[in-house]
Structures are given as structure tokens and as C-alpha cells.
Coordinates of C-alpha atoms in Angstrom, one line a residue:
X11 CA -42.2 -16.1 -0.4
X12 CA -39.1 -16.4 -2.1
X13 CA -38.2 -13.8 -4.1
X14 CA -37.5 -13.5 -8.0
X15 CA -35.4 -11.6 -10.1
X16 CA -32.8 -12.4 -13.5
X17 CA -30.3 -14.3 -12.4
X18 CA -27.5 -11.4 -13.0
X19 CA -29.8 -8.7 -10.5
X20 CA -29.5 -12.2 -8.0
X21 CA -25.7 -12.6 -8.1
X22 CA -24.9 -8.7 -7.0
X23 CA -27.3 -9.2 -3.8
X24 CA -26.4 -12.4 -2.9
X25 CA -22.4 -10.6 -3.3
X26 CA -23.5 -8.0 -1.1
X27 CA -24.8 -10.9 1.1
X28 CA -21.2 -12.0 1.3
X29 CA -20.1 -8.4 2.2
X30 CA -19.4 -7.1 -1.5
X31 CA -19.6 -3.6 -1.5
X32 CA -17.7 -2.1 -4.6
X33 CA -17.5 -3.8 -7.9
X34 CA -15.2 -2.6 -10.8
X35 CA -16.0 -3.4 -14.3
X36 CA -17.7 -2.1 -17.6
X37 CA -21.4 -2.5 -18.9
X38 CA -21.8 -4.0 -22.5
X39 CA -24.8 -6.2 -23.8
X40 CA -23.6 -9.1 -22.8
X41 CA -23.1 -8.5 -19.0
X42 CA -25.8 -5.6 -19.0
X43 CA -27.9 -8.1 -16.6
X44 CA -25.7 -8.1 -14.1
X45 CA -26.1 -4.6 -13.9
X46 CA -29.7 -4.1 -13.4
X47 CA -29.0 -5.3 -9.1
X48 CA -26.1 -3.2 -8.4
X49 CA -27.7 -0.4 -7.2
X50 CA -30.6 -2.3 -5.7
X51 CA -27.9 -4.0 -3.5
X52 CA -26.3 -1.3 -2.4
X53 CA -23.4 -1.6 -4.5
X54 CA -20.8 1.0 -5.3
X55 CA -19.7 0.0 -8.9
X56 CA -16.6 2.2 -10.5
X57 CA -16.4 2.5 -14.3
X58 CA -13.3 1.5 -15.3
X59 CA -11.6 3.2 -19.2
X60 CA -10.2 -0.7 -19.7
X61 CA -11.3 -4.2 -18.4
X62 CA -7.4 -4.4 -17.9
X63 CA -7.8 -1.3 -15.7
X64 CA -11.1 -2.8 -13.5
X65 CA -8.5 -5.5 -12.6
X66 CA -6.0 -4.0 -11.1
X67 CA -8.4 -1.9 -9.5
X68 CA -10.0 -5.2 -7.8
X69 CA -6.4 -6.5 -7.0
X70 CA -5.7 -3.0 -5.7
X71 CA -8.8 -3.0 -3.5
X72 CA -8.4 -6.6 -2.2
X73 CA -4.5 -5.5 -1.2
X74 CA -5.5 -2.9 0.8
X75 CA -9.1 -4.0 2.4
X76 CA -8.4 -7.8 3.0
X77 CA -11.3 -8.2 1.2
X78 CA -12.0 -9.8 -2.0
X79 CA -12.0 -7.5 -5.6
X80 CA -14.9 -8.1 -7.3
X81 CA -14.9 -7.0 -11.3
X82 CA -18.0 -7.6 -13.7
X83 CA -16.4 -8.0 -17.5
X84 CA -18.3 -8.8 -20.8
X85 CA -17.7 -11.9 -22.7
X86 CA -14.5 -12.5 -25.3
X87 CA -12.6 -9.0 -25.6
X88 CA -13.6 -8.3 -22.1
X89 CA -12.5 -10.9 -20.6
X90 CA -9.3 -11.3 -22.4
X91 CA -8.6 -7.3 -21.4
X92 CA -8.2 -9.0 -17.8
X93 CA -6.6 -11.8 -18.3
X94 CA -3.6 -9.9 -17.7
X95 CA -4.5 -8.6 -13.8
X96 CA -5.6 -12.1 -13.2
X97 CA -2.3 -13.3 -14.0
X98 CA -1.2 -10.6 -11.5
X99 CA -3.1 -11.6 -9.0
X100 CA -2.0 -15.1 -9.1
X101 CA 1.3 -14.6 -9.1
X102 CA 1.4 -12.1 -6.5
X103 CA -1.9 -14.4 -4.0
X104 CA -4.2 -11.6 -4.3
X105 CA -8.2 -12.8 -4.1
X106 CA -9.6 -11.2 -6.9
X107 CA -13.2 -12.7 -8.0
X108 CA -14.1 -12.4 -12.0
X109 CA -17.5 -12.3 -13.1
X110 CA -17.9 -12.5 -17.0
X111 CA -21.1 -13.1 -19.5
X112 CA -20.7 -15.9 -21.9
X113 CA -22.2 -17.1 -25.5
X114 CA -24.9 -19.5 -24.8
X115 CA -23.3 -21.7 -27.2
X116 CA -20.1 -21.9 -29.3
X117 CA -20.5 -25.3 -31.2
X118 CA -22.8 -25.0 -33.6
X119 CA -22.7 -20.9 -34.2
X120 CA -19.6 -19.0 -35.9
X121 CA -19.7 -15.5 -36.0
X122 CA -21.0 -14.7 -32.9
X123 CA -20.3 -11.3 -31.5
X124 CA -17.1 -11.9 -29.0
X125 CA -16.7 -15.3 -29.7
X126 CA -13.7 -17.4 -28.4
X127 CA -13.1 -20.8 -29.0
X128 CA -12.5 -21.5 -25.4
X129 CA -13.3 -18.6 -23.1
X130 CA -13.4 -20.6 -20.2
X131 CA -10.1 -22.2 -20.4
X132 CA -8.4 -19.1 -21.7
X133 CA -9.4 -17.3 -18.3
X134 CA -8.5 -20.7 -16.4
X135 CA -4.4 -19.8 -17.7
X136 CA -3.8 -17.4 -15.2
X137 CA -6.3 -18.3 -12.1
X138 CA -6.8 -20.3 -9.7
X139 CA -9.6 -21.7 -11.3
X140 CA -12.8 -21.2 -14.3
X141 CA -16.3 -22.2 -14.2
X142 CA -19.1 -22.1 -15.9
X143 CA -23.2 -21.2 -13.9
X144 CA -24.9 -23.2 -16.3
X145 CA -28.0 -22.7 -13.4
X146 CA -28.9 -20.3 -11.0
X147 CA -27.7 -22.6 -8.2
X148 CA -24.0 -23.6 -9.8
X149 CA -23.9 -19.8 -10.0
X150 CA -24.6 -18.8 -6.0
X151 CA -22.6 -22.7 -5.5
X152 CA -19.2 -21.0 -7.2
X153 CA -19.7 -18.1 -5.7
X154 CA -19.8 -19.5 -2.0
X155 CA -16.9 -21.7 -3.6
X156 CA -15.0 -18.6 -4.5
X157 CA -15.9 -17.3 -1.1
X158 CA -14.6 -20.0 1.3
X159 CA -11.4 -20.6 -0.4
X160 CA -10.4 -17.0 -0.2
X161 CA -10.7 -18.2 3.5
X162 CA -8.9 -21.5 3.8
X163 CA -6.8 -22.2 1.3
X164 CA -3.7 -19.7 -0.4
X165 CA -5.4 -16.4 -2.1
X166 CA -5.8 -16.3 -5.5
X167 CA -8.0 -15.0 -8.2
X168 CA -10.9 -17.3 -9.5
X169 CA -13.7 -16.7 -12.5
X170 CA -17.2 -17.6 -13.2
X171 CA -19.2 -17.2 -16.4
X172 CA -22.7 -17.2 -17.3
X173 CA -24.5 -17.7 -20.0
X174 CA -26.1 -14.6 -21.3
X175 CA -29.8 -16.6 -21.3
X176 CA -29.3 -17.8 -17.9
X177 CA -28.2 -13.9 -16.6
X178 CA -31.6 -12.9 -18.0
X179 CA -34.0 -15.6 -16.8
X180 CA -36.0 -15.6 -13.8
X181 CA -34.1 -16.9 -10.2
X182 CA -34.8 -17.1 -6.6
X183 CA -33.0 -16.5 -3.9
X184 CA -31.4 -20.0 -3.7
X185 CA -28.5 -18.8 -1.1
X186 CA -28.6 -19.3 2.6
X187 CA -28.8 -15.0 2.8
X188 CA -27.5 -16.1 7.1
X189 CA -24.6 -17.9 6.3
X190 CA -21.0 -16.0 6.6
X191 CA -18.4 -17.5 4.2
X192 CA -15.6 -17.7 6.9
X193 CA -13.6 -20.2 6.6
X194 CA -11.5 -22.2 9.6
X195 CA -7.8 -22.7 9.7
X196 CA -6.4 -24.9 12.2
X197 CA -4.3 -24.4 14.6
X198 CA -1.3 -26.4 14.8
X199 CA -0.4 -29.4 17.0
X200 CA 1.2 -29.2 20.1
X201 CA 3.9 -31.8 19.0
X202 CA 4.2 -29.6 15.7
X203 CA 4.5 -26.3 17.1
X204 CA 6.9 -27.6 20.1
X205 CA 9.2 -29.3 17.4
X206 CA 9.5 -26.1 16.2
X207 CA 10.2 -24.6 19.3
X208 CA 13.0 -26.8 19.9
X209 CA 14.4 -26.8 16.7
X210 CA 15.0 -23.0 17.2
X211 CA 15.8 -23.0 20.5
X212 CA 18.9 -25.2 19.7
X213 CA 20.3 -23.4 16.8
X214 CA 23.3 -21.0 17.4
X215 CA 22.7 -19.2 13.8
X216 CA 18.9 -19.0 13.0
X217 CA 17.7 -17.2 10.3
X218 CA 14.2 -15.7 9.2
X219 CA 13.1 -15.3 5.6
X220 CA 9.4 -13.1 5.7
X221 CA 7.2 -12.8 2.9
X222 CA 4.1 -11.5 1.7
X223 CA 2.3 -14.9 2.9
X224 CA 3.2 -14.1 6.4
X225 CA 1.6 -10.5 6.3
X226 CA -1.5 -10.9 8.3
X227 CA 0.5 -12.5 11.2
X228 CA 3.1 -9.8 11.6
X229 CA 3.2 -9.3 15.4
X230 CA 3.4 -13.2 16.6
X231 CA 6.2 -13.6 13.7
X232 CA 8.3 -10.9 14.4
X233 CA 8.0 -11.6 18.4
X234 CA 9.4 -14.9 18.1
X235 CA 12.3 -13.5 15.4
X236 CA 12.7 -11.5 18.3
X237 CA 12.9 -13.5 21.6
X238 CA 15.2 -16.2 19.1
X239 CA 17.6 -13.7 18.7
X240 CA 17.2 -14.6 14.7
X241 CA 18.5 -12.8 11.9
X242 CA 16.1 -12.1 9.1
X243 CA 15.7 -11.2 5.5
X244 CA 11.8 -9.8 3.7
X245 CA 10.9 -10.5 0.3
X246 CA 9.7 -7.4 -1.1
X247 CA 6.5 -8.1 -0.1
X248 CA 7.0 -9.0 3.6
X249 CA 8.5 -5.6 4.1
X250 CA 7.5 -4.0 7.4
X251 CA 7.0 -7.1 9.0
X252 CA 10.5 -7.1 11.1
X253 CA 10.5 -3.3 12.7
X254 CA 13.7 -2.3 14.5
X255 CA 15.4 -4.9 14.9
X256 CA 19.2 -4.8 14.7
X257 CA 19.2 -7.9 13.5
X258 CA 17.1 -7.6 10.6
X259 CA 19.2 -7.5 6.7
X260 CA 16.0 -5.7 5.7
X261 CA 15.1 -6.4 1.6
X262 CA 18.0 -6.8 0.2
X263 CA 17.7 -10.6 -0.1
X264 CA 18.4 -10.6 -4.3
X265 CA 21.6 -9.0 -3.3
X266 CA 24.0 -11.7 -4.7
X267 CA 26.1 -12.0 -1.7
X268 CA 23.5 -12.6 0.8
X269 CA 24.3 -16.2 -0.4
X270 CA 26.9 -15.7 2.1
X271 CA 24.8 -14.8 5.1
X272 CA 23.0 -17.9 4.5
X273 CA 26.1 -19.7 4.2
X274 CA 26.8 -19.0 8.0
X275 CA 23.4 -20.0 9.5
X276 CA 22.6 -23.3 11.4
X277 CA 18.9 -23.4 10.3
X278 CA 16.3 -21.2 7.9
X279 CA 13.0 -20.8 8.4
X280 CA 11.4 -19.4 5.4
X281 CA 7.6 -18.1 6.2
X282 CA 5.1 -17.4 3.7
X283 CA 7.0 -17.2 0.9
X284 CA 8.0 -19.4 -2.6
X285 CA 11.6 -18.2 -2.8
X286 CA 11.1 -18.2 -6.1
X287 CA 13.0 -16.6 -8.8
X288 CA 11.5 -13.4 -8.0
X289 CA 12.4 -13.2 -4.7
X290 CA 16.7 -14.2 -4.9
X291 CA 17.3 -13.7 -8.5
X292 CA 19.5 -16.6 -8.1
X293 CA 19.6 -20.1 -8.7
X294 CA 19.8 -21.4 -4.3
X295 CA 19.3 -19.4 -1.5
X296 CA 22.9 -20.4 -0.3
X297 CA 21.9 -22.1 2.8
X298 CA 23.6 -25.6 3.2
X299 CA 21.8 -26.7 7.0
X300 CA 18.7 -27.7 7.6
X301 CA 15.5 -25.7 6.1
X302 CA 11.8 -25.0 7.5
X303 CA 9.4 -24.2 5.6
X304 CA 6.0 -22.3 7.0
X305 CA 3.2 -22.2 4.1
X306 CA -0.9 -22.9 3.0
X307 CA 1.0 -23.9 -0.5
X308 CA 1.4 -27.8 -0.9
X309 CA 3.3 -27.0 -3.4
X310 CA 5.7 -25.0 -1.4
X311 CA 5.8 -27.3 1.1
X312 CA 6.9 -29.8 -1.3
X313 CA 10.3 -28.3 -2.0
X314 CA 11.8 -30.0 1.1
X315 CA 15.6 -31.1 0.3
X316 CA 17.5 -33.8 2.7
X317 CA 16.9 -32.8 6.1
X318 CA 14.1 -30.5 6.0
X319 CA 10.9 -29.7 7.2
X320 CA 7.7 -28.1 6.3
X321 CA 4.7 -27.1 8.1
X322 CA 1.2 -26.4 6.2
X323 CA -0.1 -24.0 8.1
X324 CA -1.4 -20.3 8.8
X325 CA 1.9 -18.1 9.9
X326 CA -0.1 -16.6 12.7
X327 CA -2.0 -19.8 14.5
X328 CA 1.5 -21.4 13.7
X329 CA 3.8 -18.5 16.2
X330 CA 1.1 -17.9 18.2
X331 CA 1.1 -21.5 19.5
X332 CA 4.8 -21.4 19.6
X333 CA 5.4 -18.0 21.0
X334 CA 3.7 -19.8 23.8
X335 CA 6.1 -22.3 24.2
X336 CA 9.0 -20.4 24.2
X337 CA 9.9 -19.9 27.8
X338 CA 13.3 -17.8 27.3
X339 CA 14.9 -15.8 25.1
X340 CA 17.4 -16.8 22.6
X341 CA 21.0 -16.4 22.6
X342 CA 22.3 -16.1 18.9
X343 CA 25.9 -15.5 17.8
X344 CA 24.8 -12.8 15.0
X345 CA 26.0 -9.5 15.5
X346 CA 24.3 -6.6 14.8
X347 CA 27.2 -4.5 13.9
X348 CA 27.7 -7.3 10.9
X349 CA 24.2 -6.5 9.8
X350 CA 24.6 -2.9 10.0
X351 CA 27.4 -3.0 8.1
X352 CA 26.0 -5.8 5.1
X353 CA 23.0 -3.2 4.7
X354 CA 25.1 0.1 4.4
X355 CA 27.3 -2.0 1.5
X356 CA 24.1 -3.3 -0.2
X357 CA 22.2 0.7 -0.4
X358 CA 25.4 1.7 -1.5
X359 CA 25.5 -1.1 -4.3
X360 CA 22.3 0.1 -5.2
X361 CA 23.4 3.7 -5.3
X362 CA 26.0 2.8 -7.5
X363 CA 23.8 0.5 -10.0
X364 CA 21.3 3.4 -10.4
X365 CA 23.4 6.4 -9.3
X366 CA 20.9 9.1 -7.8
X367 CA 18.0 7.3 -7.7
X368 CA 18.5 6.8 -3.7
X369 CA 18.2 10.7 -2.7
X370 CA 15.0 10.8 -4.5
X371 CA 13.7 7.6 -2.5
X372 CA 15.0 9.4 0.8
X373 CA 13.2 12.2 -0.2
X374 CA 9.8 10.6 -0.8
X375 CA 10.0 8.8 2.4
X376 CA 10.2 11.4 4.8
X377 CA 7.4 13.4 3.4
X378 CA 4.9 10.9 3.2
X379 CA 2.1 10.8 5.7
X380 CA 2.5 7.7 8.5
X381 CA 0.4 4.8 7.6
X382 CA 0.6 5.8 3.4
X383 CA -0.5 2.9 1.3
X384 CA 2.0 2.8 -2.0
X385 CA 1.5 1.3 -5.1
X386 CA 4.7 0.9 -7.3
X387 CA 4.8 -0.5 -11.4
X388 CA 8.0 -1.8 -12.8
X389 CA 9.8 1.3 -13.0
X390 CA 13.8 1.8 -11.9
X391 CA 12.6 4.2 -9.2
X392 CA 10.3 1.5 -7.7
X393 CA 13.4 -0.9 -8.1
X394 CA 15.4 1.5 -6.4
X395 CA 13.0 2.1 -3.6
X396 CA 12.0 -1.9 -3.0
X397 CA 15.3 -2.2 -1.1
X398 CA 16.5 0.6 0.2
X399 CA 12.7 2.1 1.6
X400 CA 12.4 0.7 5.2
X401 CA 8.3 -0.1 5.7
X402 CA 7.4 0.5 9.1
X403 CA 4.4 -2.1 8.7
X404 CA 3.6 -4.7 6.9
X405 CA 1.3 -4.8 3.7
X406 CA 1.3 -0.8 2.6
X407 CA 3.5 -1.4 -0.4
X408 CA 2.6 -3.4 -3.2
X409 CA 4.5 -4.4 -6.6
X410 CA 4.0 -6.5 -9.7
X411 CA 6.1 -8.3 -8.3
X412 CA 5.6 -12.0 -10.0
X413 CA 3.8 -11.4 -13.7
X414 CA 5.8 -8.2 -13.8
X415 CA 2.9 -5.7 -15.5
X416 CA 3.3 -2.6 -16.7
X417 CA 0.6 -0.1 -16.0
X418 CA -0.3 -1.9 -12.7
X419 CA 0.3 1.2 -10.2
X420 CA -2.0 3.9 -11.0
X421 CA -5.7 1.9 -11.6
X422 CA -3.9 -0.6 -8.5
X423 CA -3.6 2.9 -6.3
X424 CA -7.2 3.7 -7.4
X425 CA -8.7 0.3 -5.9
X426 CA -6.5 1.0 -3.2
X427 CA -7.9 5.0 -2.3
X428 CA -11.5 3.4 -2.9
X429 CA -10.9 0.4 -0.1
X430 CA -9.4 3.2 2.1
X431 CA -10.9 6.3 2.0
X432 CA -9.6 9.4 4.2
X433 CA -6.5 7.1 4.3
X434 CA -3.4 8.4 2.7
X435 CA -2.3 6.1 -0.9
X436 CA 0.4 6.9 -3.2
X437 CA 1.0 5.1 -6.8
X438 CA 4.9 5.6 -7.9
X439 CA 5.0 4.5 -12.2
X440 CA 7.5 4.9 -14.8
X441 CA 6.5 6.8 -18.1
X442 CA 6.6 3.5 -20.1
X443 CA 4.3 2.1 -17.8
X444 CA 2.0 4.9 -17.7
X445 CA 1.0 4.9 -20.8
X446 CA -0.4 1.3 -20.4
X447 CA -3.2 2.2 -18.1
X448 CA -3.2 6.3 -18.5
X449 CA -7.2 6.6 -19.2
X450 CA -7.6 5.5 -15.5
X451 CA -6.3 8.8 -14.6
X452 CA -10.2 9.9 -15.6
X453 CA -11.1 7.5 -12.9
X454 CA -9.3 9.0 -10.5
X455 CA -10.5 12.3 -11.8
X456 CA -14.0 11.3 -11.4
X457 CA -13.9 9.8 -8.0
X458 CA -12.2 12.8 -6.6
X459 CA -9.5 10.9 -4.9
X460 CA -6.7 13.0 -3.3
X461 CA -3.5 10.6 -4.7
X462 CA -0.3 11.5 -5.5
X463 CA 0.9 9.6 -8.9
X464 CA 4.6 9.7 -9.1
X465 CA 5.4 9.6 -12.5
X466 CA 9.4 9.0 -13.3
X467 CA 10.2 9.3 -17.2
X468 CA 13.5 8.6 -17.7
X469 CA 12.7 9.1 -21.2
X470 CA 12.8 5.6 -22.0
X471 CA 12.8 1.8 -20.7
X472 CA 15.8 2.6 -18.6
X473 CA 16.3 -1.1 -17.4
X474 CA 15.5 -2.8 -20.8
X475 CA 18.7 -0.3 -22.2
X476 CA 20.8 -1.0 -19.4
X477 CA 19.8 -4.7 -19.6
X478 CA 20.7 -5.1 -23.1
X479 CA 24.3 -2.5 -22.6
X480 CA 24.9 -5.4 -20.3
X481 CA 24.2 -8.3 -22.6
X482 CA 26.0 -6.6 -25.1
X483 CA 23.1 -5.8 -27.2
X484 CA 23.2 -2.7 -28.6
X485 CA 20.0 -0.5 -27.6
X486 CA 17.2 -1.1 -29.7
X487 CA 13.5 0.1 -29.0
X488 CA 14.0 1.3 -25.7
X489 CA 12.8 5.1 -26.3
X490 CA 9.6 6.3 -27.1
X491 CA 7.9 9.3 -28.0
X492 CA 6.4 11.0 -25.0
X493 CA 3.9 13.5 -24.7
X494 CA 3.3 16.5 -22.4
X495 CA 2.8 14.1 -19.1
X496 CA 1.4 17.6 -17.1
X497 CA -1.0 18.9 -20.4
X498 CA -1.7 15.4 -20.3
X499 CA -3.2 15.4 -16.7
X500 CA -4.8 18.6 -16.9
X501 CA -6.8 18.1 -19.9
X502 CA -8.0 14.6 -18.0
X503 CA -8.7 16.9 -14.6
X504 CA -5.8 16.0 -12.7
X505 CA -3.4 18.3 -11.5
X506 CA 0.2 18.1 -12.3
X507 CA 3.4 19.5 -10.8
X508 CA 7.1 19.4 -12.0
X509 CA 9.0 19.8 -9.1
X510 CA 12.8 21.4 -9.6
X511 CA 14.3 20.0 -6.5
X512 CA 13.8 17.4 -3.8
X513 CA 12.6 20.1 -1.5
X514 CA 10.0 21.5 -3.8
X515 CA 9.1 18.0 -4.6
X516 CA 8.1 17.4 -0.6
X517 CA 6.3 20.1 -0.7
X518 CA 4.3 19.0 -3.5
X519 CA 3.8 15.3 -2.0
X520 CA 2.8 17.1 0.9
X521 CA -0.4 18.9 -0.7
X522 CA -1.6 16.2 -3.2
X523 CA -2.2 14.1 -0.1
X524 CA -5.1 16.8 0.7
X525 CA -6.0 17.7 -3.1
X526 CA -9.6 17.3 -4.0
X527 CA -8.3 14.9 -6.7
X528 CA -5.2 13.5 -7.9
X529 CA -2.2 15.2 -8.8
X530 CA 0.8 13.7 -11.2
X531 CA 3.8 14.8 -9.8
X532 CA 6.5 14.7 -12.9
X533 CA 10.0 13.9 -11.8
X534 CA 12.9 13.4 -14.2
X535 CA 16.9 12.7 -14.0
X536 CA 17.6 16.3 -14.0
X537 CA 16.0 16.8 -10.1
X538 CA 19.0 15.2 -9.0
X539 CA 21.2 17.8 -10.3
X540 CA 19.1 20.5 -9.4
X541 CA 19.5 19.3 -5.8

């Protein structure tokens, strides 16, 4: 006999059905049904301090499991509180599922409590898509929805609602509780793949562009960079995905004379990424020969100028199939003293543009444990450390890197140490941006995870100033009163440590990684000179 429960008790088993097993969010009276299943379905739930907080916990979690991030919000308020990690995790292809309540009706009624005129479409601004269960089976019908297309088609977040009367009413179990929500991606065509092939084979001056798209398919990407003898360039997020490789330019792909390197080459092949404005901080890549393109985007694929070509596929079916048609290695005319010498120029442009700064990322990466999992907000010291950090694999540090948040780092790390746990994570935020999302610290507190928060205060928005010095402006609103950041940690829990030195500071990394709980780790300006 098929089983019966309210319709919010059915939607947590049938997500553990679908291999759900944490969910972020906060109770209220709306959403309280969907609570009464959680534990019944073997569901870790976190209590979030701020719906904006669940989010980035969810994106956090889905970065570093592979998994969706599941959160549970309330209607109106709630939902708007996460509008702004959905519009994260859009930006940035992260496969973040929202589940919110809803009014039963917004016609006829005024005054409701947490009434919007158009919840639905608000939440649809900044996902992939927003639906409303109006039944028990459009509810578990999204849901497989959601599922697949996290599967097949380009990661990004999605939202149901419910009703509030539908959460509570009766439902069976209308899901097929056998089926696995995998989806298929095909390989690509011998013709396709051996065009490729060819294409690459003939050029002289190949070049790579890696991004955060072409993550998952790091080993058959970077073997045919490789055997090519390409060059290659990472977005920020497709660091670590080209290892060792003399010929590799590393991140420094916004650095405005890289337009020159393109300039030289006889064919680009961009994988996985946009190129958008986020990724060159310039208008053209600087490129003027012909252009592949490797993405699940349409849209991507449609930004093919005269002579190009674009391939809709998945980056690791797409070199696996052409890995196995290259029968030689490539003989390209880049040198790797050139490269060498391009990168030392570029870290030193960044040392000048943010004098200091690049000791302190040295620093940090030597002391971390292998395999660390970082988490950076928009903060100079992440800015600093985007470029000149070499990752030695792919997908361990992630960055607000298209809707630009602040506050994303520390509740992001959180999700992050819950996906992975034994597993070292790290969150690196700027003061401004802590105080966005500081109540998570309680989370953190609570779950007992051991993670380091590097907290820079520069005692102000340090790039807005230098921005506006730049445009002339003079500085206006860029400094704000801060508290006691280590009283501030200890009266949440947390431990706290203000390093003098770079040495001390190691030492410190070193034992929050094995703390019983997290530790803020307070660096200012002055450690520099104290080194």
C-alpha cells in the first residue's frame, strides 16, 4: 500500500531518494511542513542565522561535493534573503535547488503575512528557472526536473514553491522511489572530434583557455594541452587544471597585455568558459585567427565570429575521444622561457598594484595542508591571491566570481567543511565582507568544524578607495567603524588569533586546521612590516 504523509514530510524523502542528504535553511510557519520529514528521512538539516547565509552554504556544499545544495526557505522575506546566493550561483554554474512555501493565494487577499506581488517571478531573476507545485505530482515532477538537468544540461540553481495548503495535505508516494536521476551526455562524433584533432594538429601556435566549466574533465584536457604542445591561460576558476606545465601563463589572463599573447597564436580553443567580462576585464581577448569554442552553453556557443567553430559538448567525452586520435605529439613554436618570463612580469605587476600583499599569499600557501578546499569573498587579499596562488588541482578554490557578493566566503566555507568532513577547508574574507554574513560564525561554532577564517581588515573597502583615487573621485564612504573582530569571535565560540608575523601566522594556520572549531585568524597591513 502506498504510503501517506503531508506533502512537505513527502518532498524531504523522496530528496533523500535522489541522494539528498543535508539541507540548509530556516523553520518558520510557512515552511514548518516541510520540516516534519527531515529527520524521518535521514536528513542532516543545518540552521542557518540568515536565509542569505543557507545559500551560500548550499552553493558551498554543491562546489565541493558535486552534489546539488539543497536549502528550505519560508515564503516573501525568506525567499528574497536568497535571492542574492541564487544570483551567485548562477553566475558562477553552481546547482543549487531552492525550496520555498508560498501564499495559497495573492489575488484576492492584501495583507497577508509575507506577501509579494510576484514571488515566483522575483526568484525566477536570478535562476535558471521558478515553479510553482500546485499538486503533489508537479511537486516530485520539478523536482526530478531540477534533478536531471543538474545532469545534462549547464549547472545552475532552480526553485520550486508550494502552496502552504498543499505542504500540509495528505500525499502518496507518487515517485518512482528506483529511479536514479542521472542524466546522459553524449559523446561526440568521430567526424567532430577528428576535426578537432586535425585542426590542432596543424597549428604552429595553439593556445588553451580553461575554465571552471572544464573542471570535472581535468586530466583528458590537460593531456591533450600537453601532447599539443599548447600554451594555455585558466580563468580563475579553471585554476589547477594545467599542473606543471612550462607552458602554462597560469591566471593571469585579465592582465591587459596578455592581449598580446593572443595576438601571436594560430588558433584558441577556449573550454568551458564565457570569456566574459569577468574573466579578461577587457573588451576582446586579442586573438585575431580562428577561435573554438568547447561548451553545454548554446549561448556560448553562439558567439562564433568569421571563421570559427563551436562544439556543444561535455569537455571530458569531448578530449577523451580526441586524446584517442591523436597519434603523436605536437611540435609548437612557444617557448617556455617566454612564459616564464610573462608570469614573473605579471606577479610583479601585481606586487606593485597591491604592494605586500604577495608575501602574505606565499605565506598562506606553503602552510596549508595538500588537498585544502578555499573559499575566498571579494576582498584585495583574495584578488591578490587569484593570480599569483598556483592550485595544484582543479576545483578547491572558489570565488564570487560573477555576481560579486560580499559575505560569500565564510557561510560558502561552512557548506563546504559540511560536504567534506575530516577534509581540510579554508574561507579567506575581507572585514567589509565579514560583516555581511558574520552570524554564520555561530554555525560554524555549533557544528564544531575545525576552519580557519582569514579575516583581512584593511580598515576599509580598500579597492572601492583605490578605485575612486583612480577615477579621480575623492574617497567617500569607504571606511567603516569596526569592532573587536577577536572579542567578536570569542563571544560567538570561535577562537581568534592575531598573528605578528608571517611565521607566527603559519603556525596559527597550522593548528586551526585541527581545532575543535573554527578559529578567525586576524591579519592586518602592519604584518607585513612586522616581517
Amino acid at each position: 500500500m502506498t504510503q501517506t504523509r503531508p506533502l512537505g514530510a513527502q518532498i524531504s524523502h523522496m530528496l533523500k531518494d535522489r541522494g539528498v542528504d543535508v539541507i540548509f535553511g530556516i523553520p518558520g510557519v510557512h515552511n514548518q511542513e516541510m520540516y516534519r520529514g527531515i529527520e524521518e528521512a535521514g536528513i542532516t538539516h543545518v540552521l542557518a542565522r540568515h536565509e542569505q547565509g543557507a545559500g551560500f552554504m548550499a552553493d558551498g556544499y554543491a562546489r565541493a561535493s558535486g552534489k546539488p545544495g539543497v536549502a528550505y526557505v519560508i515564503t516573501g522575506p525568506g525567499l528574497c534573503n536568497i535571492m542574492t546566493p541564487m544570483g551567485q550561483a548562477y553566475s558562477d554554474s553552481v546547482p543549487v535547488l531552492v525550496i520555498s512555501s508560498c501564499l495559497d493565494e495573492t489575488v484576492a487577499t492584501r495583507g497577508q503575512l509575507h506577501q509579494m506581488k510576484d514571488q515566483r517571478a522575483a526568484a525566477e531573476t536570478v535562476c535558471d528557472w521558478s515553479e510553482e507545485a500546485r499538486s503533489a505530482s508537479a511537486a516530485y515532477a520539478l523536482i526530478d526536473r531540477a534533478f536531471g538537468e543538474f545532469e545534462t544540461t549547464r549547472k545552475r540553481p532552480k526553485h520550486i514553491q508550494v502552496p502552504i495548503a498543499q505542504l500540509q495535505s495528505q500525499a502518496p508516494t507518487g515517485w518512482d522511489t528506483e529511479r536514479s536521476v542521472t542524466g546522459t551526455l553524449n559523446p561526440p562524433h568521430h567526424d567532430v572530434a577528428k576535426v578537432f584533432a586535425d585542426s590542432l594538429a596543424a597549428a604552429q601556435k595553439p593556445i588553451f583557455v580553461v575554465g571552471g566549466g572544464a573542471v570535472s574533465a581535468g586530466g583528458p584536457v590537460a593531456e591533450v594541452i600537453r601532447k599539443s604542445g599548447a600554451a594555455s591561460f585558466a580563468t580563475y576558476a579553471g585554476r589547477g587544471l594545467i599542473c606543471d606545465d612550462p607552458l602554462h601563463f597560469g591566471a593571469y589572463l585579465p592582465r591587459p597585455d596578455s592581449a598580446a599573447i593572443f595576438a601571436q597564436a594560430d588558433l584558441v580553443v577556449s573550454v568551458g568558459t564565457d570569456l566574459a567580462e569577468v574573466d579578461l576585464w577587457r573588451d576582446e581577448l586579442g586573438a585575431t585567427c580562428a577561435h573554438i569554442r568547447i561548451n553545454t552553453d548554446d549561448e556560448v556557443i553562439a558567439k562564433l565570429g568569421a571563421g570559427d567553430s563551436g562544439f556543444k559538448c561535455d569537455a571530458g567525452l569531448f578530449f577523451d575521444a580526441v586524446l584517442d586520435l591523436m597519434t603523436q605529439e605536437g611540435h609548437s613554436t612557444w617557448k617556455a622561457e617566454d612564459i616564464a618570463a610573462s608570469r614573473a612580469h605579471w606577479r610583479a605587476e601585481v606586487d606593485a598594484e597591491r604592494p605586500g600583499i604577495v608575501p602574505v599569499c606565499d605565506a598562506l600557501r606553503d602552510c596549508v595542508p595538500e588537498g585544502t578546499m578555499i573559499y575566498s569573498d571579494m576582498t584585495q587579499l583574495a584578488y591578490t591571491a587569484k593570480e599569483v596562488w598556483d592550485m595544484d588541482r582543479p576545483g578547491h578554490w572558489h570565488h564570487p566570481t560573477g555576481f560579486g557578493t560580499l559575505g560569500y566566503a565564510t557561510p560558502a566555507a561552512i557548506g563546504g567543511a559540511v560536504a567534506r568532513p575530516g577534509l581540510p577547508t579554508m574561507a579567506i574574507i575581507g572585514d567589509y565582507g565579514f560583516h555581511y554574513t558574520m552570524a554564520e560564525l555561530g554555525v560554524a561554532v555549533e557544528l564544531k568544524l575545525p576552519l580557519p577564517i582569514i579575516l583581512w581588515d584593511n580598515t576599509k573597502l580598500g579597492e572601492i578607495e583605490d578605485s575612486m583615487v583612480r577615477a579621480q573621485i575623492a574617497p567617500n564612504a569607504v571606511v567603516a567603524h569596526n569592532p573587536d573582530f577577536c572579542k567578536l569571535a570569542e563571544a560567538f565560540g570561535a577562537m581568534a588569533v592575531a598573528p605578528t608575523s608571517l611565521n607566527d601566522m603559519q603556525d596559527v594556520v597550522s593548528a586551526a586546521f585541527d581545532a575543535d572549531g573554527p578559529t578567525i585568524i586576524y591579519l592586518t597591513p602592519d604584518i607585513l612590516n612586522a616581517s
